Amino acid sequence: MHWTLECSNCSETRDASGLPTVCPECGDPWLVKYDSYPGPEVKHRLGERPWDMWRYREWMPIQEGEEPVSLGEGMTPLIDVPYLEHELGLSHVWVKDEGQNPCGSFKSRGMSAAVTRAHLAGARAFTVPTAGNAGVSLAAYGRRAGAKVIVFAPETTPARILEQIRLFGAELHLVDGHIGDCGKKARELAQEIGAVDGSTLREPYRIEGKKTMGLELAEQFDWALPDTILYPTGGGTGLIGMWKAFNELRDAGWISGKLPRMYSVQASGCAPVVKAFEQGDERTEVWQEPETIASGLRVPGPLGGKIMLEVLRESGGAAVAVSDEDLDRAAKRLAGEIGVDTCPEGGAAVSALGALVARGDIKKGESTVIFNTGAGWLYR
Ligand SMILES: *Cc1c(COP(=O)(O)O)cnc(C)c1O
């Protein structure tokens, strides 16, 4: 294989064969480390590739001759948002509309990569705890691979999302609790029946799928990135993945100069990353009684808390929380103004942009990309 695994916390490394989970030494996530990257002279060849995230296959955990488990994920549009540019005095505001992915969210990127590797390693069953969309995507990609999928979701998950999980043929268990409670059940089941646990960062490949958001942004901007990126953060795979992409592109000589400042946006009813960032902590602490309508952000104890905090600090960004009322209003306004079907999490990012400009974190004249991480219809 053209990659190995490195612990995100200690100095452990291992080969990538089989079905890796987390570092046995410290329980922290593995990160994929590639032996080498293609040189910038192959940029122009991307145009000949299929129009999905696997066009970046040299940066992905796949070997020559292997076929990904794919439903056409990735390559989502960047849409300009003139009203925010005018109101906030920014040079450019774009929304990257991840709601246009298969299954209606960017979870499909991560699940395509994770299911691909596990399928190639011979997995026959998958399980995942989910705040919603991860369950939909795993259900679909698991079916695509011909495997059994068992999903654990909170009872409070939006009804339409639960319907989609069932539609794709997964076995669905509703849990009286949050995603952390679902995680315990998924881990027990994984041990019992030998299913692959697809939990955020409990396998190393969802990050590699989410990383393609960063690779894609760079290609869409002709290899010159925006000043800032606002990302609604739950488990953190997107934030960690994009920062990994930018650093790998820089190491490979594909981009140069300053990387974007990364801003993590959370809901004020569940904001462990914001709290730890503001307190200067190294790790996040479990948030008690998490509550928000932005179900994807209802992650009280993310396993990748430490890595997220490192990304925010290294990039010169920050973390900010917005209320449910504000994120809901911002989502509806974006939809009404520019026609993008915005999910509550995407609304959080829009709302945070105003807050970050008001407090001086983002300056007049800067450019920014906001992530709309899923489709709004899934929540209605
Ligand atoms: C999962 C999810 C998030 C959080 O994503 P992470 O990359 O795990 O932080 C945000 N928005 C939506 C719609 C989601 O489904």
Coordinates of C-alpha atoms and ligand atoms in Angstrom, one line a residue, residues 106-107 133 210 231-238 296-297 343 345 373-374 379, ligand 1:
F106 CA -21.2 15.4 2.8
K107 CA -21.3 12.2 5.0
N133 CA -26.8 11.7 8.1
K210 CA -13.9 14.3 3.8
Y231 CA -17.4 24.8 9.0
P232 CA -20.3 23.5 11.2
T233 CA -18.5 21.1 13.4
G234 CA -19.8 17.9 15.1
G235 CA -17.3 15.1 15.1
G236 CA -14.8 17.2 13.2
T237 CA -13.9 15.0 10.3
G238 CA -14.5 17.7 7.8
G296 CA -25.3 17.0 13.1
L297 CA -23.8 19.3 15.7
C343 CA -29.7 22.6 6.5
E345 CA -25.9 23.2 10.3
T373 CA -23.1 20.4 4.9
G374 CA -26.5 18.9 4.0
Y379 CA -35.0 18.0 8.3
Ligands
LIG1 C1 -22.3 15.2 10.5 C2 -22.7 16.5 10.1 C3 -22.0 17.7 10.5 C4 -20.8 17.6 11.4 O1 -19.7 17.1 10.6 P1 -18.3 16.7 11.1 O2 -17.4 16.6 10.0 O3 -18.4 15.3 11.7 O4 -17.9 17.7 12.1 C5 -22.5 18.9 10.1 N1 -23.5 19.0 9.3 C6 -24.3 18.0 8.9 C7 -25.4 18.2 8.0 C8 -23.9 16.7 9.3 O5 -24.6 15.6 8.9

